[in-house]
mmCIF file of C-alpha atoms and ligand atoms in Angstrom:
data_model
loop_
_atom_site.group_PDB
_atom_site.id
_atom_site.type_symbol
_atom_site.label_atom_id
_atom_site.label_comp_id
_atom_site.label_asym_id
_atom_site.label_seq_id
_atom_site.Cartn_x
_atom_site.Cartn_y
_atom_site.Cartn_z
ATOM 1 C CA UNK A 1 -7.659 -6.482 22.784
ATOM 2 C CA UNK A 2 -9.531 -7.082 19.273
ATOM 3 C CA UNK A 3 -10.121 -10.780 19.657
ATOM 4 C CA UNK A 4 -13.393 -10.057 21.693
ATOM 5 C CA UNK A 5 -16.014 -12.518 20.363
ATOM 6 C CA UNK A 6 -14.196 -15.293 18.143
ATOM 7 C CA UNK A 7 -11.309 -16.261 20.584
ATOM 8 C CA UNK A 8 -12.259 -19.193 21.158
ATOM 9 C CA UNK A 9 -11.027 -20.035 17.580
ATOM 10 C CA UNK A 10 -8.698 -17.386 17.836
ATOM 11 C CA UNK A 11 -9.971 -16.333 14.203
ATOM 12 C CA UNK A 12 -11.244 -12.851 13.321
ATOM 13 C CA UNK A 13 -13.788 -13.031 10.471
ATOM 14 C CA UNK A 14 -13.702 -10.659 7.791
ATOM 15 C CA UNK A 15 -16.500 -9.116 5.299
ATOM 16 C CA UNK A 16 -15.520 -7.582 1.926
ATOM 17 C CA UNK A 17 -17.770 -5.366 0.751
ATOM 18 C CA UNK A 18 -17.224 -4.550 -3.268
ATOM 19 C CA UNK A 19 -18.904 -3.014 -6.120
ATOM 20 C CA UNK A 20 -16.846 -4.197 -9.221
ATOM 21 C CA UNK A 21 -13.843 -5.705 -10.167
ATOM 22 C CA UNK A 22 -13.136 -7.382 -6.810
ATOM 23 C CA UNK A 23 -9.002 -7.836 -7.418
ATOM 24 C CA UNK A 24 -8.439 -6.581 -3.658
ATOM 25 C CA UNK A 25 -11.043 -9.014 -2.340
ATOM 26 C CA UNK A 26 -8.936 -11.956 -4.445
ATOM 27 C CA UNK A 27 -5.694 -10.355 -3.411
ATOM 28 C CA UNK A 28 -7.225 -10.324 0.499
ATOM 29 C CA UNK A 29 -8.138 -14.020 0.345
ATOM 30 C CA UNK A 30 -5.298 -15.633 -0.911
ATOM 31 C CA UNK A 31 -2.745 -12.895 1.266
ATOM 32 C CA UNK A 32 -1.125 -13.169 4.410
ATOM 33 C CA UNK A 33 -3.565 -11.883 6.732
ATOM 34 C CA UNK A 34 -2.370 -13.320 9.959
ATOM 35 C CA UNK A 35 -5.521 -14.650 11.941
ATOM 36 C CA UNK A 36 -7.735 -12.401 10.385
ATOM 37 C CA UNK A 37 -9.854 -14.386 7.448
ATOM 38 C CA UNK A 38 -12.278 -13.585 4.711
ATOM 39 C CA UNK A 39 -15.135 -14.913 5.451
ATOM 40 C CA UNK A 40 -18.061 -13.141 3.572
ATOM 41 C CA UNK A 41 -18.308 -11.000 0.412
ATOM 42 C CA UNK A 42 -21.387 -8.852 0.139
ATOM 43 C CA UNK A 43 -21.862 -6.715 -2.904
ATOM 44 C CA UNK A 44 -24.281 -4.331 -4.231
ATOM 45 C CA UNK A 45 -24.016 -4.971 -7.887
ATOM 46 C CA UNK A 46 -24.956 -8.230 -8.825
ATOM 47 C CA UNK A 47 -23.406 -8.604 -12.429
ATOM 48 C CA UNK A 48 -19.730 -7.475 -10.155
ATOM 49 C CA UNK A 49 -16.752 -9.708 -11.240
ATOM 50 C CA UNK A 50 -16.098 -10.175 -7.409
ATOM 51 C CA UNK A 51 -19.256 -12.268 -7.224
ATOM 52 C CA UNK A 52 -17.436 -14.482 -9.659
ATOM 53 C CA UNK A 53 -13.813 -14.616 -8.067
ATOM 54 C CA UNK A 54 -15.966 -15.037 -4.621
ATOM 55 C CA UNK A 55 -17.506 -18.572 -5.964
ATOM 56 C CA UNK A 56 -13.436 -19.132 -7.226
ATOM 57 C CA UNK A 57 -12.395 -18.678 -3.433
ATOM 58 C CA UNK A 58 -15.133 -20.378 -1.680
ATOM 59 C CA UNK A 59 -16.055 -17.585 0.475
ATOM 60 C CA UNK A 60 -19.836 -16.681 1.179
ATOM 61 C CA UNK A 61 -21.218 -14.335 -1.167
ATOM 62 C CA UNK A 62 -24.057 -12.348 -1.121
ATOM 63 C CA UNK A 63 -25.881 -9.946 -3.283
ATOM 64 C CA UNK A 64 -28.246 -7.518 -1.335
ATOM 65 C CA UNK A 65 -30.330 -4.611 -2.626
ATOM 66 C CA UNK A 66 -28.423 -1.244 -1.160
ATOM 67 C CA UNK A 67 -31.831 0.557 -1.870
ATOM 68 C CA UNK A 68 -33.114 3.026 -3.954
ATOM 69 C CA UNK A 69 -30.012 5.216 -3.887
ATOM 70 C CA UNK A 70 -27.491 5.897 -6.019
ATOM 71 C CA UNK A 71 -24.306 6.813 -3.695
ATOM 72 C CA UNK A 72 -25.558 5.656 -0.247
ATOM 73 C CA UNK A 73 -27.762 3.178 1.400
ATOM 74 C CA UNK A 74 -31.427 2.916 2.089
ATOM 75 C CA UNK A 75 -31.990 3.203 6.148
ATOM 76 C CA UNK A 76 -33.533 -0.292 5.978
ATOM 77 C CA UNK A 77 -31.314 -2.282 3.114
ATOM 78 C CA UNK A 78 -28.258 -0.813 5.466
ATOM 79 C CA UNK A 79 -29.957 -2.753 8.486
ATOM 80 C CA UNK A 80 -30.275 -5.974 6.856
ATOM 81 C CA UNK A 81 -26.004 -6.019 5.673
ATOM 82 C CA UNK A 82 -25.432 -5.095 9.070
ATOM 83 C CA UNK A 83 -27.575 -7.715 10.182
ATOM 84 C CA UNK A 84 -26.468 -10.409 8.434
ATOM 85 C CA UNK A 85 -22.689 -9.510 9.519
ATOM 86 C CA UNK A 86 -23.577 -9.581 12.946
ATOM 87 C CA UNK A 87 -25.121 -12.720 11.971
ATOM 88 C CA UNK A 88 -21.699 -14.105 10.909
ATOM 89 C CA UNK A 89 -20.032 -12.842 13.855
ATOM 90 C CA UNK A 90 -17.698 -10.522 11.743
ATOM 91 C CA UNK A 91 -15.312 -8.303 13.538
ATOM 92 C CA UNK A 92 -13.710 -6.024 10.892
ATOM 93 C CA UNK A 93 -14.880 -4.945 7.484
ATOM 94 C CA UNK A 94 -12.899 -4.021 4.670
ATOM 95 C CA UNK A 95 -14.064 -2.145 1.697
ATOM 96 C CA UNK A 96 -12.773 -2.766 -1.800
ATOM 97 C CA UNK A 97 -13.937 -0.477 -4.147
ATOM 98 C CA UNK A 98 -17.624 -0.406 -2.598
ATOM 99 C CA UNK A 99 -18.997 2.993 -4.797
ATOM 100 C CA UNK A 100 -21.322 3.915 -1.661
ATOM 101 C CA UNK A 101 -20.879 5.944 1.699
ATOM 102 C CA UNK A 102 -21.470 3.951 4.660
ATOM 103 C CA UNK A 103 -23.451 6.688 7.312
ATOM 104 C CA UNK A 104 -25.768 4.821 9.483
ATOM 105 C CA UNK A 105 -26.562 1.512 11.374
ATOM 106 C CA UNK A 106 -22.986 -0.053 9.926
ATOM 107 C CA UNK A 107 -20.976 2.638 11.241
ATOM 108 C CA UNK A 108 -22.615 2.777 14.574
ATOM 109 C CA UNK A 109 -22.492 -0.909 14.940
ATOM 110 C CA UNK A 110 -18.777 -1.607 13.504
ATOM 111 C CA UNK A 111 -17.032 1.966 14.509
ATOM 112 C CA UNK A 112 -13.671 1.786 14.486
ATOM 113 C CA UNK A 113 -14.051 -1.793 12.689
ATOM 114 C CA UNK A 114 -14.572 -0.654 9.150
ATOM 115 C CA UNK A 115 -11.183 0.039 7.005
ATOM 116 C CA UNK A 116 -10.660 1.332 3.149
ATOM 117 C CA UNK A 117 -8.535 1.167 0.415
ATOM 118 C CA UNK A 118 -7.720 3.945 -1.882
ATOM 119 C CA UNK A 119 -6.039 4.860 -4.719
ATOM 120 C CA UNK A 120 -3.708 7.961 -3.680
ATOM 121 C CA UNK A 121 -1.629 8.918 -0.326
ATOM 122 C CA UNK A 122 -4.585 10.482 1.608
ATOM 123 C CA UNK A 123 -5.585 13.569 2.746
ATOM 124 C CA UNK A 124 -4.392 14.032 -1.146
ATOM 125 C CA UNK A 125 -7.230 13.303 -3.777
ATOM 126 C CA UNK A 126 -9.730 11.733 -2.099
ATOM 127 C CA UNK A 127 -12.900 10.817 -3.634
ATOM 128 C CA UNK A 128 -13.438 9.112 -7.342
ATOM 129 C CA UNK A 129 -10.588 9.869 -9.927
ATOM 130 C CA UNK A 130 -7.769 9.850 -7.726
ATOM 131 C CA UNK A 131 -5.018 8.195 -10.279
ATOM 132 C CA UNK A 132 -5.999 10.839 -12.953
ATOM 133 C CA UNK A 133 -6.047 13.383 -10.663
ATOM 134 C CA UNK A 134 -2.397 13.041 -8.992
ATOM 135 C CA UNK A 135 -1.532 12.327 -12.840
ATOM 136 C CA UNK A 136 -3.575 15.850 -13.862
ATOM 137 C CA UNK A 137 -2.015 17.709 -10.668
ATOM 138 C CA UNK A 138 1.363 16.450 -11.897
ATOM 139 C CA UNK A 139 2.635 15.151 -8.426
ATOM 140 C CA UNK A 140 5.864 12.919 -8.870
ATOM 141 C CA UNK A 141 4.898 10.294 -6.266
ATOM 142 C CA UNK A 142 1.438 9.334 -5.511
ATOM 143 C CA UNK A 143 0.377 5.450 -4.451
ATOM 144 C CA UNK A 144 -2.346 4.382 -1.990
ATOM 145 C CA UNK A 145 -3.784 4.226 1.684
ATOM 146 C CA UNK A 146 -5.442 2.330 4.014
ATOM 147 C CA UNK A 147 -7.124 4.202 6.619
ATOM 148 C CA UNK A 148 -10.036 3.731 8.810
ATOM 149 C CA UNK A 149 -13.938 4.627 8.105
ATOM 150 C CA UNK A 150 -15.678 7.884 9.767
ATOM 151 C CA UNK A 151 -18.802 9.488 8.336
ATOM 152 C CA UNK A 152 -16.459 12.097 5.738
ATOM 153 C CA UNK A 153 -15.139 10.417 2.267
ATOM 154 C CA UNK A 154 -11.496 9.211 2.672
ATOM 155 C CA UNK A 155 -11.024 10.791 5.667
ATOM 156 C CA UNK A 156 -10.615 8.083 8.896
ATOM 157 C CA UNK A 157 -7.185 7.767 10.533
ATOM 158 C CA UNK A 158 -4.227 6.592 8.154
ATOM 159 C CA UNK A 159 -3.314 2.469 8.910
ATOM 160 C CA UNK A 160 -0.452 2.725 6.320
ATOM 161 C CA UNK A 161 0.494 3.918 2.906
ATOM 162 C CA UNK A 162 2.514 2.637 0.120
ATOM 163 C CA UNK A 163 4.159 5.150 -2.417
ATOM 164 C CA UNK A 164 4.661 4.585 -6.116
ATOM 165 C CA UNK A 165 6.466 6.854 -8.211
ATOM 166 C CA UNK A 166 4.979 9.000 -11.524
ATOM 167 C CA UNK A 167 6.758 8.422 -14.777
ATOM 168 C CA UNK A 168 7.151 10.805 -17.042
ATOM 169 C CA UNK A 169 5.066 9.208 -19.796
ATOM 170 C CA UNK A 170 2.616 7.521 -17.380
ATOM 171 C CA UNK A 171 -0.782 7.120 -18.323
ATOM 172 C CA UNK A 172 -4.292 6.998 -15.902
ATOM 173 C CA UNK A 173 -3.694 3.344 -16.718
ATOM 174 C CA UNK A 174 -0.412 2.868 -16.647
ATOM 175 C CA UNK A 175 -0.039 4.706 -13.189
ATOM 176 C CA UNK A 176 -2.841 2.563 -11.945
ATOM 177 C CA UNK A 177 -1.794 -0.656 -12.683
ATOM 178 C CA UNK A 178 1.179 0.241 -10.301
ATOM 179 C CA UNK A 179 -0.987 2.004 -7.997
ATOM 180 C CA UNK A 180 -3.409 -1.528 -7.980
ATOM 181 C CA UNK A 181 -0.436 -3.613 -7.150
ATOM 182 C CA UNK A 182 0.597 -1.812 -4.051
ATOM 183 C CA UNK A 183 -2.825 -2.124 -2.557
ATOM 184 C CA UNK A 184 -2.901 -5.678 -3.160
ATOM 185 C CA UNK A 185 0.555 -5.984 -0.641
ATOM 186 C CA UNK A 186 -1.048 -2.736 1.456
ATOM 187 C CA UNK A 187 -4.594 -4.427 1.770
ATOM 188 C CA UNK A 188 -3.231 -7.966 3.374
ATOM 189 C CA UNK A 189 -0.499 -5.759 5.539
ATOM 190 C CA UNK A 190 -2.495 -3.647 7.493
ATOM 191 C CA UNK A 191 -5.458 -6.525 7.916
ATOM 192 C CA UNK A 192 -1.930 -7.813 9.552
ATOM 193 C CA UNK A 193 -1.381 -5.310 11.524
ATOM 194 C CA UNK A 194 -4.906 -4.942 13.306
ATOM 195 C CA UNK A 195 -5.207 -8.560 13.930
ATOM 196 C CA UNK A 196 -2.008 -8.575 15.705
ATOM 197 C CA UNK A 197 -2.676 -5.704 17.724
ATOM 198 C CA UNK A 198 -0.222 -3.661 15.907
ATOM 199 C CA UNK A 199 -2.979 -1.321 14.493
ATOM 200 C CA UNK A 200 -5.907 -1.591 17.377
ATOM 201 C CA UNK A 201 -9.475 -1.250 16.610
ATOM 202 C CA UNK A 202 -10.353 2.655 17.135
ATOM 203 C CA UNK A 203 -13.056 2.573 19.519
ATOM 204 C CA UNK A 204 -12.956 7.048 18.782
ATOM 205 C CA UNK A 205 -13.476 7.043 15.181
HETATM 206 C C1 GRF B 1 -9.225 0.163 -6.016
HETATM 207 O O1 GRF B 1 -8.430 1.017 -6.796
HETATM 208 C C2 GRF B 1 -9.430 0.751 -4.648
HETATM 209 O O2 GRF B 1 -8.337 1.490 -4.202
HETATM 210 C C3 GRF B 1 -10.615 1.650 -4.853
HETATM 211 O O3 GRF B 1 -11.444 0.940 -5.742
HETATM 212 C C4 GRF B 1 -10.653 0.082 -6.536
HETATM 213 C C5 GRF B 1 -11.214 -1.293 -6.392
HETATM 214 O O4 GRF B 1 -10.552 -2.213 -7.242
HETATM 215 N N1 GRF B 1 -11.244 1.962 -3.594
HETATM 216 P P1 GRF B 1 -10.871 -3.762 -7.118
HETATM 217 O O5 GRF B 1 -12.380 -3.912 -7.287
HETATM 218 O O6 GRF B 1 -10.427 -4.199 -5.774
HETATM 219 O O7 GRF B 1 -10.119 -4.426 -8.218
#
């Protein structure tokens, strides 16, 4: 059962973590996530729009210092978000476009708790790019995952896909856009799907 430490309000708290834009942390607040809720947004950038649709929603946000890394976390900056989600009693993380791999203390301490969104159906085109590269490869149907967070990039156990079709005269924008507004219904759906049991927590990833 996932509802280990909050059932006594039968809530399970939720932390977005997001580098940019921030449209699947909006789409994730105001969606049907069954009894799982939003409650914290922690970002490493802190000029990201998500900041500002954060302060829209009235969810906690926070900016904290990932360290001196480009494309990963300092040992000791990783601590301190893991820290303060422990803090807030969260039970399941969701990235949303966070531009970092997660490796150490947050993995250990939330394994199997940690999802992702991406932008292709996974194991195809992981990594950065992946509209323009279905687009480039010239696959007809393409569209996005949500899958669960081990140590490798885009690589965790598949929670559900949603598949959008490639026009002929798409563009990398174009294709996105359509891309965007699947994850927006696949984000909400599979935070669904875990809080009702339908998706357990993965104690082996
Ligand atoms: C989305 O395309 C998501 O799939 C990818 O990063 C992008 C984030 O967009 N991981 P937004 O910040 O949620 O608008």
């Amino acid at each position: 059962m996932i509802l280990d430490k909050n059932d006594e309000d039968g809530i399970l708290r939720i932390a977005v973590l997001a580098s940019g834009r921030g449209s699947n942390f909006e789409a994730l607040c105001s969606g049907d996530t069954g009894n799982g809720r939003i409650s914290l947004l922690i970002t490493d950038n802190e000029n990201a729009d998500v900041l500002r649709r954060a302060s829209e929603s009235g969810v906690e946000a926070r900016y904290i210092s990932p360290g001196r890394y480009r494309t990963k976390f300092g040992e000791a900056e990783e601590a301190e978000w893991t820290r303060l989600m422990m803090d807030r009693g969260i039970e399941l993380i969701c990235l949303a476009g966070l531009m970092r791999i997660i490796k150490g203390s947050m993995l250990e301490e939330f394994q199997g708790r940690i999802i992702n969104i991406h932008p292709s159906l996974l194991p195809s085109f992981p990594g950065l790019h992946a509209q323009k590269s279905a687009l480039d490869y010239g696959v007809r149907i393409t569209g996005c995952t949500v899958h669960y967070v081990d140590a490798g990039v885009d690589t965790g156990p598949i929670i559900l896909q949603k598949v959008v079709h490639v026009n002929d005269d798409d563009t990398v924008e174009m294709l996105s856009g359509r891309i965007l507004r699947q994850e927006h219904i696949a984000y909400s759906e599979a935070v669904r799907l875990i809080c009702s049991g339908v998706r357990p927590i993965q104690d082996d990833v």
